mmCIF file of C-alpha atoms in Angstrom:
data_model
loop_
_atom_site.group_PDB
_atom_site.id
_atom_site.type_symbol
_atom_site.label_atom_id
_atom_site.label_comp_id
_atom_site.label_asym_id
_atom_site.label_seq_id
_atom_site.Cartn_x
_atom_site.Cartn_y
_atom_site.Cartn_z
ATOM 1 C CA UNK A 22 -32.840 49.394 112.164
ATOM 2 C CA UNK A 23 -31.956 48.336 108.767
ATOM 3 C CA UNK A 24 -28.415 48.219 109.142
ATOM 4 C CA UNK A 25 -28.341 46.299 112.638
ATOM 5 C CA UNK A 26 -30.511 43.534 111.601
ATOM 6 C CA UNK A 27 -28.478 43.234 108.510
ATOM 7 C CA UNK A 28 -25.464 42.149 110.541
ATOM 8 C CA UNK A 29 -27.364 40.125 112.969
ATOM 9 C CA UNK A 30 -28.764 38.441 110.099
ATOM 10 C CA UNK A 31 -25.284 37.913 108.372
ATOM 11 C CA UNK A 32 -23.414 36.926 111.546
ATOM 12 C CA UNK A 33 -26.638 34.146 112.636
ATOM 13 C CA UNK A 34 -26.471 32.640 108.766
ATOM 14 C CA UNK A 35 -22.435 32.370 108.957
ATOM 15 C CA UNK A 36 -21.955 30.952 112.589
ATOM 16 C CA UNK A 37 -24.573 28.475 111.441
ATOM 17 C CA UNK A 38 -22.336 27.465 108.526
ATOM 18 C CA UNK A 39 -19.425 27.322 110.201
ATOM 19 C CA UNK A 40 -21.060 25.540 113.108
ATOM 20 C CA UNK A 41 -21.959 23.042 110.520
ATOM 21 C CA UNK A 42 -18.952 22.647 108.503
ATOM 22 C CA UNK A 43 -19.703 24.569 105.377
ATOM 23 C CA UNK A 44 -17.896 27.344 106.255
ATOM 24 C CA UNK A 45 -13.715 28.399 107.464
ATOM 25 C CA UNK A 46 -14.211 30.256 110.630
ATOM 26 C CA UNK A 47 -12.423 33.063 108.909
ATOM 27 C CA UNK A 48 -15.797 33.854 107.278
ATOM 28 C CA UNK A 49 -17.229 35.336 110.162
ATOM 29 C CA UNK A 50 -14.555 38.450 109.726
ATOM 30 C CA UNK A 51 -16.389 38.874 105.880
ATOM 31 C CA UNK A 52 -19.142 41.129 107.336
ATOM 32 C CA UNK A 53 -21.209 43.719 106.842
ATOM 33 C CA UNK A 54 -20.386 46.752 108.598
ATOM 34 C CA UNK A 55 -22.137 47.267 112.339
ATOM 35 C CA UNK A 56 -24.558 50.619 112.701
ATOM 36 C CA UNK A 57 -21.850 52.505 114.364
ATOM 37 C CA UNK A 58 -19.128 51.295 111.940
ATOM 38 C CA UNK A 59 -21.274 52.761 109.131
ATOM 39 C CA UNK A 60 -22.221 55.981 110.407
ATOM 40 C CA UNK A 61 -18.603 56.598 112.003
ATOM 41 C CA UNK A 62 -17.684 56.772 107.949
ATOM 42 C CA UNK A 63 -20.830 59.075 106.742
ATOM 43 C CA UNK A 64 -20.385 62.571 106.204
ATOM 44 C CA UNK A 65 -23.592 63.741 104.741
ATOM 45 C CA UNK A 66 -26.958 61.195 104.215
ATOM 46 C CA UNK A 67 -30.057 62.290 102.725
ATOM 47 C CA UNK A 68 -32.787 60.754 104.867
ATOM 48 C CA UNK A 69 -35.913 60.082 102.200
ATOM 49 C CA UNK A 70 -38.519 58.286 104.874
ATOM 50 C CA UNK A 71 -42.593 58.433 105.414
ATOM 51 C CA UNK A 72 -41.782 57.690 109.269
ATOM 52 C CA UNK A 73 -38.378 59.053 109.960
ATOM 53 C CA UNK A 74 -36.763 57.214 112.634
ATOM 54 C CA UNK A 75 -35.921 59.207 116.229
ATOM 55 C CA UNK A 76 -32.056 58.993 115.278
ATOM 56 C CA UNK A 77 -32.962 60.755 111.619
ATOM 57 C CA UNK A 78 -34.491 63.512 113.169
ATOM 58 C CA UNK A 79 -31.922 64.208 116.223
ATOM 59 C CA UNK A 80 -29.166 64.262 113.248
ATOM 60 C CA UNK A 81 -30.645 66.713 111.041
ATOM 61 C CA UNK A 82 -29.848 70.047 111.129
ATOM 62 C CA UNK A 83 -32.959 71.601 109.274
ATOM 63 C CA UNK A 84 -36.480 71.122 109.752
ATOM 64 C CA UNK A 85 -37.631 67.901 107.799
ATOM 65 C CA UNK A 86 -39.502 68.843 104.848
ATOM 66 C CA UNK A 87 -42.697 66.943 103.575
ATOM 67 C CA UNK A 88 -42.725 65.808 100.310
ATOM 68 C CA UNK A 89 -46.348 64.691 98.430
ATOM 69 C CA UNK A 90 -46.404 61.663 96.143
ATOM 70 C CA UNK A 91 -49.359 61.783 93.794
ATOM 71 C CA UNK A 92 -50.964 58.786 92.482
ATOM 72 C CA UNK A 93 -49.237 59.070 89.373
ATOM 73 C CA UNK A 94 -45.667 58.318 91.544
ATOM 74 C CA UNK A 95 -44.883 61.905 90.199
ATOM 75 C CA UNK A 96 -43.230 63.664 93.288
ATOM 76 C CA UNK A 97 -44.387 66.931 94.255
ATOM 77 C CA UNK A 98 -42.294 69.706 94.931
ATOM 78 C CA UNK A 99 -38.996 68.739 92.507
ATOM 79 C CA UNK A 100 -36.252 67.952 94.375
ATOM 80 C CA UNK A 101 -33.179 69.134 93.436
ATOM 81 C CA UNK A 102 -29.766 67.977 94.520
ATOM 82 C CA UNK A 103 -26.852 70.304 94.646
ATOM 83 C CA UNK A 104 -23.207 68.539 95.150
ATOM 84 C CA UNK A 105 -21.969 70.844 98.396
ATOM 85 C CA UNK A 106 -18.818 72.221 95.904
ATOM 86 C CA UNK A 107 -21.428 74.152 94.186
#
């Protein structure tokens, strides 16, 4: 979601420029990386979401688990992270 309508974005703004003169063609290959380019690179991701997307859920390999927010912004269990050395 995020990450494809951040290149669409980027790539509409720049062809406008260029289009218009305020811009070297060559600034259409200064881009943000496409969805697939991304993940292709990612080798873990921690997904922190109220509405996980379909594609979050199909790449975990665990069970999401739900984490409560009080109204205080204090979350609820701790959540630790562990590097995966150890």
């Amino acid at each position: 979601g995020r990450l494809k309508a951040m290149y669409g974005g980027d790539r509409s703004r720049k062809e406008r420029l260029v289009k218009h003169g305020y811009r070297l063609p060559s600034a259409l290959d200064n881009r943000p990386l496409k969805n697939e380019e991304f993940w292709s690179q990612v080798t873990q991701a921690v997904f922190v979401s109220a509405t996980p997307a379909k594609q979050e859920l199909e790449w975990t390999k665990c069970e999401p688990i739900e984490m409560t927010i009080r109204p205080t912004f204090v979350p609820d269990p701790s959540i630790e992270l562990v590097s995966p050395e150890g």
